[in-house]
mmCIF file of C-alpha atoms in Angstrom:
data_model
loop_
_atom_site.group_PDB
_atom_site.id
_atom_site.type_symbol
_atom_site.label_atom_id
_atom_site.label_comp_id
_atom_site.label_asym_id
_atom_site.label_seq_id
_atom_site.Cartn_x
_atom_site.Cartn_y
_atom_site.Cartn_z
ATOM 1 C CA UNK A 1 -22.225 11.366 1.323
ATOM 2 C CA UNK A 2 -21.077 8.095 1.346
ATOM 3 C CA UNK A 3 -18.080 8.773 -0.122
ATOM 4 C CA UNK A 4 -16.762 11.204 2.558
ATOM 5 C CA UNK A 5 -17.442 8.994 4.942
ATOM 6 C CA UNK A 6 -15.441 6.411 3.522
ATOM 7 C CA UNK A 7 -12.410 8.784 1.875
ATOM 8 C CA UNK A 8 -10.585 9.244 5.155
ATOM 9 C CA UNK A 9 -10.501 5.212 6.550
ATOM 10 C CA UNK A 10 -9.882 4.245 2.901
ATOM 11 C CA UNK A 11 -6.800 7.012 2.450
ATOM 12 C CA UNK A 12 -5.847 5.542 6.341
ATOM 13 C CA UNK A 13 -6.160 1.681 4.984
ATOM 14 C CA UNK A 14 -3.898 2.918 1.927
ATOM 15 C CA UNK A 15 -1.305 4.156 4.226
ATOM 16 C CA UNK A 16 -0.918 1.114 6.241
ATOM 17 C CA UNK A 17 -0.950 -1.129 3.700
ATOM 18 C CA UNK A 18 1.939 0.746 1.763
ATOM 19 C CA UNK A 19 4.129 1.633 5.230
ATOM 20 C CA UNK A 20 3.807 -2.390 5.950
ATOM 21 C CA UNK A 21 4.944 -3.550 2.553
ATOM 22 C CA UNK A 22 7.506 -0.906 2.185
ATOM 23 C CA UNK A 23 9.138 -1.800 5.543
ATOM 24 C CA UNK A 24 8.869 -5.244 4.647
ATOM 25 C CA UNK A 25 10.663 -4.401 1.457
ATOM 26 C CA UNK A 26 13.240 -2.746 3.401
ATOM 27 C CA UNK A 27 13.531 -5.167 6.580
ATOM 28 C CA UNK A 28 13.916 -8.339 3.634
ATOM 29 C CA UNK A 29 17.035 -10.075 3.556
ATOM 30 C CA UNK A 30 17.609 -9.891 -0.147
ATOM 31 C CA UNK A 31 16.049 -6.336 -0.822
ATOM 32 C CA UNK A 32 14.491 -7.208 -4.199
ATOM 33 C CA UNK A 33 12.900 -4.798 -5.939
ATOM 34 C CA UNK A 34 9.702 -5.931 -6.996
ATOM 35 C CA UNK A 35 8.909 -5.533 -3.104
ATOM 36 C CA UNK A 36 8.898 -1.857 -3.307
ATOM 37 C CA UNK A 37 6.575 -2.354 -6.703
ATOM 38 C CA UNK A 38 4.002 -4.292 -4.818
ATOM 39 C CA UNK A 39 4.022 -1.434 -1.528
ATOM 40 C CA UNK A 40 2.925 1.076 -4.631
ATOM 41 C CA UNK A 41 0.310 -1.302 -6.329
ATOM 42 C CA UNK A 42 -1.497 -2.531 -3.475
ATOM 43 C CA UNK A 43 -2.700 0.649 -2.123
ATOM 44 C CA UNK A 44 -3.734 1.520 -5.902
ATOM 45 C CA UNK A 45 -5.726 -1.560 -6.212
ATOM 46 C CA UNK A 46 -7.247 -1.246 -2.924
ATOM 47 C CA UNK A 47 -8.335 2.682 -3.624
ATOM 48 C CA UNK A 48 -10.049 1.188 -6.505
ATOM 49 C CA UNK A 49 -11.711 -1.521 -4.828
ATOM 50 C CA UNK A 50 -12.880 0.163 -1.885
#
């Protein structure tokens, strides 16, 4: 039970974190790449810790 309750903020969570850090990526100066990387690790990392 818990984990439906939690599945839809968590998925919600996972979506803003990867839309901030993939406009980030976008919106930086030098558009490096690893800054795309990091928009899909950090929602993988945070599904797993969450």
């Amino acid at each position: 039970m818990a984990r439906a309750l939690t599945s839809v903020p968590g998925h919600g969570l996972d979506g803003l974190a990867m839309g901030a850090l993939l406009i980030a990526a976008r919106m930086h100066a030098q558009r490096k790449p690893g800054l795309i990387k990091y928009a899909l690790i950090v929602p993988i990392i945070l599904a797993r810790l969450l």
